[in-house]
mmCIF file of C-alpha atoms in Angstrom:
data_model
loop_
_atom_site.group_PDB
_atom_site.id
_atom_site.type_symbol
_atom_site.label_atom_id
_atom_site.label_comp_id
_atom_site.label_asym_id
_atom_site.label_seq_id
_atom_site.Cartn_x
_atom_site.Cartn_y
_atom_site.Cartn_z
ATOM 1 C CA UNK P 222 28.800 -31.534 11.765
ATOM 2 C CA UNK P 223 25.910 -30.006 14.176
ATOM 3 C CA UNK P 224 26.250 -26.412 13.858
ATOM 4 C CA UNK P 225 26.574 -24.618 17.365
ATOM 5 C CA UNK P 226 23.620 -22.503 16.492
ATOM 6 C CA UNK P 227 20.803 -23.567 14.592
ATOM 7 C CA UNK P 228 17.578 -21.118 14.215
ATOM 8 C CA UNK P 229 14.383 -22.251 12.708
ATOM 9 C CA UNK P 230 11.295 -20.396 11.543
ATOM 10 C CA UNK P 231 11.591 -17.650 14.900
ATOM 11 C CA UNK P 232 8.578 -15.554 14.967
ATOM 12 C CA UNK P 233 8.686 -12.381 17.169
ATOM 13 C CA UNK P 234 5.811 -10.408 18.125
ATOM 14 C CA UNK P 235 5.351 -7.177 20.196
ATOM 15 C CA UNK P 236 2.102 -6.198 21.540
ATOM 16 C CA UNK P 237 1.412 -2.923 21.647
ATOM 17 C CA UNK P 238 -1.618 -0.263 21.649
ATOM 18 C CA UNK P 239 -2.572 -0.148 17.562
ATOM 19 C CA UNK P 240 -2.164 -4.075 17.334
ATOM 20 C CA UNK P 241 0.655 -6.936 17.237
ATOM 21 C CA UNK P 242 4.054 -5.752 15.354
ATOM 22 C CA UNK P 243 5.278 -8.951 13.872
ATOM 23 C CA UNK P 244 9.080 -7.880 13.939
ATOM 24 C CA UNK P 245 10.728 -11.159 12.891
ATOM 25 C CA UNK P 246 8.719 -13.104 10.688
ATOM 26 C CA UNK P 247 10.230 -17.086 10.087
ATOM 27 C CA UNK P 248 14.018 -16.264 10.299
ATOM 28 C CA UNK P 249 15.885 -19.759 9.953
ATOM 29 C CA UNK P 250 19.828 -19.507 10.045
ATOM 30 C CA UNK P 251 22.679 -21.553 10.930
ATOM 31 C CA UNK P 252 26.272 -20.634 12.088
ATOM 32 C CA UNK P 253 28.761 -23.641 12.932
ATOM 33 C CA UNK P 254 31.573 -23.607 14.816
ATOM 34 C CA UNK P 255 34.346 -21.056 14.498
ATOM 35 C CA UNK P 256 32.013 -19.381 11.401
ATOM 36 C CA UNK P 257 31.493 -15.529 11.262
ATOM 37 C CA UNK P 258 28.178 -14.755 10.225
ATOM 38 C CA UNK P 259 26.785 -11.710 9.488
ATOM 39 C CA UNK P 260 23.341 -9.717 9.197
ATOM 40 C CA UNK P 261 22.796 -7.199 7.592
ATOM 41 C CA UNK P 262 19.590 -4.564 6.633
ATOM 42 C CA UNK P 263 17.941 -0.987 7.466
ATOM 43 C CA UNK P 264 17.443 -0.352 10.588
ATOM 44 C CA UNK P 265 13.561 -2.378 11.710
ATOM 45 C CA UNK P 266 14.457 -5.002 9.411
ATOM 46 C CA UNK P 267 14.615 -7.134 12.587
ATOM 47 C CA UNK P 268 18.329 -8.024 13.243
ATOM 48 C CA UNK P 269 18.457 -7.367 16.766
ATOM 49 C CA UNK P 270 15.593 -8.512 18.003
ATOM 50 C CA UNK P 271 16.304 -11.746 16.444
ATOM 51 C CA UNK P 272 19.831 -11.100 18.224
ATOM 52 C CA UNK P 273 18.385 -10.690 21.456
ATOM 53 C CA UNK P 274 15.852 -13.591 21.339
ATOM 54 C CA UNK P 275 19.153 -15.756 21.104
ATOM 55 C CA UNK P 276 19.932 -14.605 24.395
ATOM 56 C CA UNK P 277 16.207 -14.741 25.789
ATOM 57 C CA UNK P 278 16.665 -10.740 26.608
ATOM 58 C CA UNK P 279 13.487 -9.568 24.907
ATOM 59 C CA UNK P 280 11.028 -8.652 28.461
ATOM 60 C CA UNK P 281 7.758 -10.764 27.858
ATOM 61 C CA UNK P 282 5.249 -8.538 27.682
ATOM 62 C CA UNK P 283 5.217 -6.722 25.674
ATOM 63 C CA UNK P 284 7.374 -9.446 23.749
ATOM 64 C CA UNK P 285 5.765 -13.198 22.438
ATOM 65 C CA UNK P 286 7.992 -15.499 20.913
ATOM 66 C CA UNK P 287 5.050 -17.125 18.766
ATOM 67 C CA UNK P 288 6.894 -20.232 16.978
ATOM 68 C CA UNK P 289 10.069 -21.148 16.145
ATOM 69 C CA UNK P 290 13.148 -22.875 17.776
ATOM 70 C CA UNK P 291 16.418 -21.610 18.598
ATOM 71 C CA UNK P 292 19.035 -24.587 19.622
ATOM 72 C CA UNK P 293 22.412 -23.851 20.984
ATOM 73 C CA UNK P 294 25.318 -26.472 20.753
ATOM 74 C CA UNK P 295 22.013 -29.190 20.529
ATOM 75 C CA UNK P 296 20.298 -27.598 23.632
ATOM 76 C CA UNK P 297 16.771 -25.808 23.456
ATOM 77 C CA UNK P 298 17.026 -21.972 24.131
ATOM 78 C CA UNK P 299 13.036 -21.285 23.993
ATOM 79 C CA UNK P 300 12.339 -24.162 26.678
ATOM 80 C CA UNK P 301 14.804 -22.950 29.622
ATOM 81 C CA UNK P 302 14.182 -20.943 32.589
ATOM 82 C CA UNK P 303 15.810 -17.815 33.513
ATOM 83 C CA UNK P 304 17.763 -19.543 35.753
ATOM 84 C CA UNK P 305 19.292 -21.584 33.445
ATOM 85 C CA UNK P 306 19.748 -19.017 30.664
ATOM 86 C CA UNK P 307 22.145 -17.411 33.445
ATOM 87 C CA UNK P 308 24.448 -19.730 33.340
ATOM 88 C CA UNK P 309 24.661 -19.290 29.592
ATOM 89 C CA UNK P 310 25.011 -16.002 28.991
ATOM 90 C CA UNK P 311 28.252 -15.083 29.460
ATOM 91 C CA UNK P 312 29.684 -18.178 30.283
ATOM 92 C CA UNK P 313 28.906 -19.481 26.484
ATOM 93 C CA UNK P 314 27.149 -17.032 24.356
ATOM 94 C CA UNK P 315 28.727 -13.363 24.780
ATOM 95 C CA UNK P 316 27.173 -10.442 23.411
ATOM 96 C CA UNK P 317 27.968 -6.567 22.750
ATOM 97 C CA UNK P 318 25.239 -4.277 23.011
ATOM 98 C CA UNK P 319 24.575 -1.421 20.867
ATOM 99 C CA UNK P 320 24.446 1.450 23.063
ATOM 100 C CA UNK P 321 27.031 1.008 25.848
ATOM 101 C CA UNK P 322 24.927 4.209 27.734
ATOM 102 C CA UNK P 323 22.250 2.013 28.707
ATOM 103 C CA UNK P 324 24.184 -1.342 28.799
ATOM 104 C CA UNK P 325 26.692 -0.508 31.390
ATOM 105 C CA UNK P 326 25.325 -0.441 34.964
ATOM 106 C CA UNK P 327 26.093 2.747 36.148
ATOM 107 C CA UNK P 328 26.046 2.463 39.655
ATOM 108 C CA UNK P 329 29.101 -0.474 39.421
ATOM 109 C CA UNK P 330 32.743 0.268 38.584
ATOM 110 C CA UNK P 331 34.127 -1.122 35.473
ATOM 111 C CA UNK P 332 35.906 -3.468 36.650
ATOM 112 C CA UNK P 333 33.302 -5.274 38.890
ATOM 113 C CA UNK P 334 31.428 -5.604 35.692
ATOM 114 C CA UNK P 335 34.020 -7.803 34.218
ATOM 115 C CA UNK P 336 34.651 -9.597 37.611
ATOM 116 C CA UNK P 337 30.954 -10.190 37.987
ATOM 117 C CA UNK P 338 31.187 -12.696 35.017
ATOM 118 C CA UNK P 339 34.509 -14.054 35.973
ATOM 119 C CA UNK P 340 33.612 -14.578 39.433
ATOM 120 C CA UNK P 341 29.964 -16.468 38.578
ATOM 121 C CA UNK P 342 30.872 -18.255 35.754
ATOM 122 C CA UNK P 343 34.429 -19.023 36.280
ATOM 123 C CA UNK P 344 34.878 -19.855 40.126
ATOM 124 C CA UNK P 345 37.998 -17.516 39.750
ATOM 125 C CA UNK P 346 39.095 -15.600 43.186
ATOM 126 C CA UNK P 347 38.442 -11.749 43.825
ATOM 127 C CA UNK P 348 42.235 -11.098 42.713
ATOM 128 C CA UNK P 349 42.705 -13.413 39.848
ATOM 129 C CA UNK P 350 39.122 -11.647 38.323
ATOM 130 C CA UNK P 351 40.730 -8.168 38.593
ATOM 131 C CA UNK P 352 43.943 -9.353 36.780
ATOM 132 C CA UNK P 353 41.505 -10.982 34.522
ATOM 133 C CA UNK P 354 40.132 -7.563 33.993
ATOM 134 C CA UNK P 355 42.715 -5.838 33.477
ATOM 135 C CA UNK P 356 44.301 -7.648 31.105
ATOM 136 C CA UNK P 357 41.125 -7.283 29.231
ATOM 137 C CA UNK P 358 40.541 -3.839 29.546
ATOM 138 C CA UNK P 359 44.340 -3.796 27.755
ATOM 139 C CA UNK P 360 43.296 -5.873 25.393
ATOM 140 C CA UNK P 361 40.538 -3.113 24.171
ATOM 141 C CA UNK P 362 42.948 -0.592 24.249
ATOM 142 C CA UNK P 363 41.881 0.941 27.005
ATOM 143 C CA UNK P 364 45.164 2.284 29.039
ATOM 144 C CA UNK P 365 46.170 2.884 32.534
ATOM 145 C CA UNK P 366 43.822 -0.673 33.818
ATOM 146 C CA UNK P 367 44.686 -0.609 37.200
ATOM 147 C CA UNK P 368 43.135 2.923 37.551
ATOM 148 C CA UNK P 369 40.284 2.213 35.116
ATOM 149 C CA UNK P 370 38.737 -0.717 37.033
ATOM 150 C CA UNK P 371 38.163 1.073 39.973
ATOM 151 C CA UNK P 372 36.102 4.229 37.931
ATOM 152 C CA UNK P 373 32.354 4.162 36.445
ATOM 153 C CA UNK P 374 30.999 4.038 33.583
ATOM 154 C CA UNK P 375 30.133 7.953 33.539
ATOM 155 C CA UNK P 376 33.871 8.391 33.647
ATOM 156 C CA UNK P 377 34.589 6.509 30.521
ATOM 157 C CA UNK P 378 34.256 8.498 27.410
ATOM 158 C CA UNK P 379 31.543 6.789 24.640
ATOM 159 C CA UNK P 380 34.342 4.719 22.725
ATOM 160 C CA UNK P 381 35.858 3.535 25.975
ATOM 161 C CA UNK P 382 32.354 2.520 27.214
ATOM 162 C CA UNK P 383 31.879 0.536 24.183
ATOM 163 C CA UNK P 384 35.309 -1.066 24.481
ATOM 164 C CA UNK P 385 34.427 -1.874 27.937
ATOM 165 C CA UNK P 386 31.258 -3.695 26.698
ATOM 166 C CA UNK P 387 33.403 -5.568 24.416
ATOM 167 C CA UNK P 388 35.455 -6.430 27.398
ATOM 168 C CA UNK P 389 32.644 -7.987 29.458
ATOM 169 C CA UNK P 390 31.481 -9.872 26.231
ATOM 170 C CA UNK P 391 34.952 -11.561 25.882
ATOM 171 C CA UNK P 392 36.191 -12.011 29.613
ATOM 172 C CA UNK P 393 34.813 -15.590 29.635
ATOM 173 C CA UNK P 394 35.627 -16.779 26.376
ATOM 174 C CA UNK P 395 32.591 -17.741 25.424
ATOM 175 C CA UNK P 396 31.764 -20.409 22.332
ATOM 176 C CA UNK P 397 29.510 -18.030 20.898
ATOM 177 C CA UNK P 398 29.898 -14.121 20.429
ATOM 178 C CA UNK P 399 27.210 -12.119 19.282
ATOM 179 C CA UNK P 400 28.353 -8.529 18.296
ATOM 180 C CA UNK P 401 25.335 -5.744 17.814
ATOM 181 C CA UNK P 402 27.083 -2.935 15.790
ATOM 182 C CA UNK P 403 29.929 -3.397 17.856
ATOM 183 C CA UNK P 404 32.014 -0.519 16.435
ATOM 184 C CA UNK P 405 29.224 2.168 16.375
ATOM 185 C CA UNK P 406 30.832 4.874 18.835
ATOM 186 C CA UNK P 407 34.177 4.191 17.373
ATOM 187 C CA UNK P 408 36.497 6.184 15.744
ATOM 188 C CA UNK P 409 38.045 4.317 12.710
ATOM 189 C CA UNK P 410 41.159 3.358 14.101
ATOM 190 C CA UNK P 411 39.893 1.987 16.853
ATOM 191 C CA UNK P 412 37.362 0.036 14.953
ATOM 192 C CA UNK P 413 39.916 -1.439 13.062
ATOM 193 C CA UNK P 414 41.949 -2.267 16.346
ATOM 194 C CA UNK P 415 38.428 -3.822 17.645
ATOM 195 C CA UNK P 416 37.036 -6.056 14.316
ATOM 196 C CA UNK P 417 41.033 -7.641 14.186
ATOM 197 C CA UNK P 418 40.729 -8.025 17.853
ATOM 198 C CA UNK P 419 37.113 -10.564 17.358
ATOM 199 C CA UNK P 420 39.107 -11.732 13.958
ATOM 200 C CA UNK P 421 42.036 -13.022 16.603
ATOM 201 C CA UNK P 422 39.438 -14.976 19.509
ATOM 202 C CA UNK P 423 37.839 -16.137 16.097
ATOM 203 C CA UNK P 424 40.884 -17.534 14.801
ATOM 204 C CA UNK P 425 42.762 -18.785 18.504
ATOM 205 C CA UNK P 426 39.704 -19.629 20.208
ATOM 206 C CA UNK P 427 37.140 -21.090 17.341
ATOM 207 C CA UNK P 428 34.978 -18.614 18.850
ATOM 208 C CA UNK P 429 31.327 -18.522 16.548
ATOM 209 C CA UNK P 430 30.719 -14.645 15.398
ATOM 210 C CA UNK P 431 27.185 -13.394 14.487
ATOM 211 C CA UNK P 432 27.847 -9.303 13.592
ATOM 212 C CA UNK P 433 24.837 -7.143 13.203
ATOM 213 C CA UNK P 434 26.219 -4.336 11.485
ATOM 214 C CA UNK P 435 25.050 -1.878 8.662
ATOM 215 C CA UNK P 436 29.080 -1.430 7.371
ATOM 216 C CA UNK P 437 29.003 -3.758 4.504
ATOM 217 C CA UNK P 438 32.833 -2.897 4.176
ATOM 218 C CA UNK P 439 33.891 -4.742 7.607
ATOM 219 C CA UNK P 440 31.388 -7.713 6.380
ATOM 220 C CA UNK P 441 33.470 -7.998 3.636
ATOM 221 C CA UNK P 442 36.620 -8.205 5.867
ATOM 222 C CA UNK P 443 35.109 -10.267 8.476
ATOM 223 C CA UNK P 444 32.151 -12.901 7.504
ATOM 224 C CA UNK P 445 32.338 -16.252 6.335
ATOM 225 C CA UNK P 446 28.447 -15.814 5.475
ATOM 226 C CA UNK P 447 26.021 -12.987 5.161
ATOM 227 C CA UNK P 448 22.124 -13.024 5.738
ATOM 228 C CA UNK P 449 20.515 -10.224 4.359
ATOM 229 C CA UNK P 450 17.108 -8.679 6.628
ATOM 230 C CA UNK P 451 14.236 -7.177 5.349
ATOM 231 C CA UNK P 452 10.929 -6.684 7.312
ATOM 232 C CA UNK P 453 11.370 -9.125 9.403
ATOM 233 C CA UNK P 454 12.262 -11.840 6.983
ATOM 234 C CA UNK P 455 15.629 -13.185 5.404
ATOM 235 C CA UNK P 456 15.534 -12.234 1.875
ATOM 236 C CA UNK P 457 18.723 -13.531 0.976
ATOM 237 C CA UNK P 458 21.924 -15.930 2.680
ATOM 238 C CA UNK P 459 25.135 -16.422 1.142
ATOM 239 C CA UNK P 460 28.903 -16.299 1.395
ATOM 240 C CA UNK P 461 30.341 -13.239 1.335
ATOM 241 C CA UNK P 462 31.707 -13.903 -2.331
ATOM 242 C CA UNK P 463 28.430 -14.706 -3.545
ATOM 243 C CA UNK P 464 26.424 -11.502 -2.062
ATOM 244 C CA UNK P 465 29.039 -9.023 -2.946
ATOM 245 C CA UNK P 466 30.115 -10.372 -6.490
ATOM 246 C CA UNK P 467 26.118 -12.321 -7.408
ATOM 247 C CA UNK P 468 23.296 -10.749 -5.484
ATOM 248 C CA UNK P 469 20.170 -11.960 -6.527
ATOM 249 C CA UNK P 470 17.621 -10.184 -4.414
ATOM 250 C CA UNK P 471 16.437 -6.466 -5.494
ATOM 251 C CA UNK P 472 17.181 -5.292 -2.255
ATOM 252 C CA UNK P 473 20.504 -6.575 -1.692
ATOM 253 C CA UNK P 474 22.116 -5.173 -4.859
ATOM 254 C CA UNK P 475 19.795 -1.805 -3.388
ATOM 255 C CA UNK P 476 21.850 -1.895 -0.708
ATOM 256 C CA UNK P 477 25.294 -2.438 -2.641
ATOM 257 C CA UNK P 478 24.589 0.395 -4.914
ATOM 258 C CA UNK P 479 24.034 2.345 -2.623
ATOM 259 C CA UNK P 480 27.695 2.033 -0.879
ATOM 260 C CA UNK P 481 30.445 4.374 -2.221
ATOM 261 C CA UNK P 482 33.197 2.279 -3.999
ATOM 262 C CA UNK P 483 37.051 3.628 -4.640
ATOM 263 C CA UNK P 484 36.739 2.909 -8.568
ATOM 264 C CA UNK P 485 33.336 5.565 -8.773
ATOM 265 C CA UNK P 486 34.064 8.394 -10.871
ATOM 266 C CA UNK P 487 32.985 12.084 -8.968
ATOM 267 C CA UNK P 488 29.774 12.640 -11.121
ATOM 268 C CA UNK P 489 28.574 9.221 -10.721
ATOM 269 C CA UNK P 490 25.664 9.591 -7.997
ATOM 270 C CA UNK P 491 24.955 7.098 -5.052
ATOM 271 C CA UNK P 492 21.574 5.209 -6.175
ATOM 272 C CA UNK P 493 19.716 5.354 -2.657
ATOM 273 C CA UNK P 494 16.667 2.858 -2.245
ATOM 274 C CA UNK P 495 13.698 4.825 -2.266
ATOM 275 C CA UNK P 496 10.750 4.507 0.227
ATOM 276 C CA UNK P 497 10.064 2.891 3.304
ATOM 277 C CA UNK P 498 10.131 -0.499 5.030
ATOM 278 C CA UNK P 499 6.061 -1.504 5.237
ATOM 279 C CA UNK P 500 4.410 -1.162 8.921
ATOM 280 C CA UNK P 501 4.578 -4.700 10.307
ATOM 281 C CA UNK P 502 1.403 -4.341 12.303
ATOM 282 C CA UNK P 503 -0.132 -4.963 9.301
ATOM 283 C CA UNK P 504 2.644 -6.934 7.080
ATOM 284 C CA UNK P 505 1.589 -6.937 2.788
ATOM 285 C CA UNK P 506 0.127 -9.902 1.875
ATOM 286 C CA UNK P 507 3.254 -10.465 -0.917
ATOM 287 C CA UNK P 508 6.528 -9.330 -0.973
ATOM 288 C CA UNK P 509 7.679 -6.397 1.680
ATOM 289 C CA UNK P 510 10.280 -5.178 -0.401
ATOM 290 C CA UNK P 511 7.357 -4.644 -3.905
ATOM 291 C CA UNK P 512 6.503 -1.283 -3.142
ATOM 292 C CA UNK P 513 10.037 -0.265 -3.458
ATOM 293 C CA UNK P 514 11.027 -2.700 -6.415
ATOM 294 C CA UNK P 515 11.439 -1.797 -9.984
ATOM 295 C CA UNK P 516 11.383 -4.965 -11.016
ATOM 296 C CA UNK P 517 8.245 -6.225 -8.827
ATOM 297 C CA UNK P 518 6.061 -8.136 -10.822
ATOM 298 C CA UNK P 519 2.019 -8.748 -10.117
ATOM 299 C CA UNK P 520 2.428 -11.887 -8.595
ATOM 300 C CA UNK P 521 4.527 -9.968 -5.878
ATOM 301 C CA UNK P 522 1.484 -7.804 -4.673
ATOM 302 C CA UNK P 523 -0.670 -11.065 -3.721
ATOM 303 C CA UNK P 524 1.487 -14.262 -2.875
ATOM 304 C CA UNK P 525 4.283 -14.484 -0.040
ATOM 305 C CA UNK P 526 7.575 -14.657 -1.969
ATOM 306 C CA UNK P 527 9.104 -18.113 -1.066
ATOM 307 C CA UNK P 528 12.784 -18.907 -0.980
ATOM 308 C CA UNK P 529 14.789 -19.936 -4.138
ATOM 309 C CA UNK P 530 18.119 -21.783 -3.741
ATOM 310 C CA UNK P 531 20.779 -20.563 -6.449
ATOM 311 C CA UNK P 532 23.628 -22.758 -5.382
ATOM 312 C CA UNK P 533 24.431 -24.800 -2.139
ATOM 313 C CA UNK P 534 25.081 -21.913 -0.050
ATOM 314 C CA UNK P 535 22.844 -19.099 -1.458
ATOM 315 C CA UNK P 536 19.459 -19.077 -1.058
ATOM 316 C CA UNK P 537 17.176 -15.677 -2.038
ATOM 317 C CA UNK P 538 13.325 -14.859 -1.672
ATOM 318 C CA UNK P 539 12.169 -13.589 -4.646
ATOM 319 C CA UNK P 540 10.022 -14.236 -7.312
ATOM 320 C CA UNK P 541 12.184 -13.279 -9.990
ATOM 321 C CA UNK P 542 14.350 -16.404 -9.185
ATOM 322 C CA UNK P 543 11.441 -18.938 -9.569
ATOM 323 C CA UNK P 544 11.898 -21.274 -12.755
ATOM 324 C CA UNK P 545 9.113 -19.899 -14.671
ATOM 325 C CA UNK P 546 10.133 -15.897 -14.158
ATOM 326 C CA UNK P 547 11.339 -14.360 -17.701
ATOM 327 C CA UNK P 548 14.594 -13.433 -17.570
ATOM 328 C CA UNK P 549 15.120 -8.930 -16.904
ATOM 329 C CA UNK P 550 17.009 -6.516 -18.589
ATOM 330 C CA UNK P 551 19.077 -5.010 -15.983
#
């Protein structure tokens, strides 16, 4: 089965005044139909630019998409015009923004930002796009509809903003819903309310899922699959089982211990990772993640780590995994 999206070696690049920042660096992913996938990493690691590349958003300059191939349900994304990627946002791929503040046009009500969509993408008439909207707006949990579509996004408070994002994202139904940090204004109930609400299109519609997130706790929930980020790279892919219960890479099981868990005992410390992601202007010629590795190894300083498979589904870039690597004491 073709899956609907299919990434392959994407290279990003911004331009700016000290050199070239090489954000994504050969990320190659799959997610088939009805899948959740999530990716996860520190913040730079590159998940939403790679996110936003998907939906051709990235403003070129100071942007260059320098190799690569991104192919939705068999189509080409890096070869179509503008005008054609309009008709494909929305209508297909969906996607929830980070910060509804400077997502949300603030000069249109609420509701003609659902309609808009609606209207464009679905031929539907001014009145069956407001009921439309409305009934979406309920759906986020946002009360009193009829009142809310007619008000702006300044009169929204930052939860109901982001549940009105969500709102726009979903109005079409689209085949493919990509979800940056959805929940980040949220207060946990409502999160909840909003990760069972994508669980539900996921499950009625066969609606595709990538989540960017850094809650490893609703990946756990959610995803089918996880890709783990890192400077621009993925350092390791997976299902959920095998990331959470076998990572391989040193900086996923960083990440891992460095989650509270219900069985720690109250003297047992967090185990942060320490350091910094490198500066991408001017990647290391091995592994990113060495300088902040206690297991890195000399050949990690010189030579590009390469990617390892462990099982059908799990693949890691690390050293440690090739054939030849002695075996640590963890």
């Amino acid at each position: 089965m073709e899956p609907i999206l299919d990434v392959n070696e994407l290279r990003v690049s911004f331009r700016v005044r000290r050199g070239e920042v090489q954000a994504v660096r050969g990320v190659s992913f799959q997610v088939n139909k009805g899948e959740a996938v999530a990716i996860v990493g520190e913040s730079g690691s590159g998940k939403s630019v790679t996110a936003q590349s998907i939906m051709r958003l990235i403003p070129s300059p100071p942007s260059m998409i320098k190799g690569g191939s991104i192919r939705f349900m068999g189509e080409e994304l890096l070869t179509k015009s503008e005008k054609e990627m309009q008709r494909i946002r929305g209508k297909h791929i969906g996607m929830i923004f980070q910060d509804p503040m400077t997502s949300l046009n603030p000069t249109m009500t609420v509701g003609r930002q659902i309609t808009e969509g609606l209207i464009k993408h679905q031929s539907m008439t001014g009145q069956a796009a407001n009921r439309r909207a409305m009934e979406m707006l309920e759906l986020v949990g946002i009360p009193n509809p009829e009142a809310r579509i007619k008000q702006y996004p300044h009169e929204f408070s930052g939860g109901m903003r982001q549940r009105a994002m969500i709102a726009i994202a979903l109005a079409c139904n689209p085949a493919l819903l990509i979800a940056d940090e959805p929940t980040t204004a949220l207060d946990v109930t409502i999160q909840a309310q909003i990760m069972q609400l994508m669980k539900d299109l996921q499950k009625n519609l066969g609606t595709s899922i990538v989540l960017i997130t850094h809650d490893l706790g609703v990946v756990a929930d959610m995803c089918d699959k996880v890709i783990v980020m890192y400077a621009g790279k993925v350092v390791e892919t997976g299902t959920k089982h095998e990331i959470f219960k076998n990572p391989k890479h040193p900086y996923t099981r960083g990440l891992l211990r460095s989650l509270p868990r219900l069985d720690q005992k109250k003297d047992e410390p967090l185990i942060p990772i320490y350091g910094t992601p490198p500066d991408l202007i001017k990647p290391p010629a091995g592994c990113a993640f060495c300088d902040r590795c206690d297991e890195a190894m000399r050949i990690c300083v010189d030579h590009d780590d390469e990617m390892f498979r462990i099982s059908d589904t799990q693949l890691v870039r690390c050293w440690l995994r090739h054939p030849l690597a002695e075996e640590v004491a963890r």
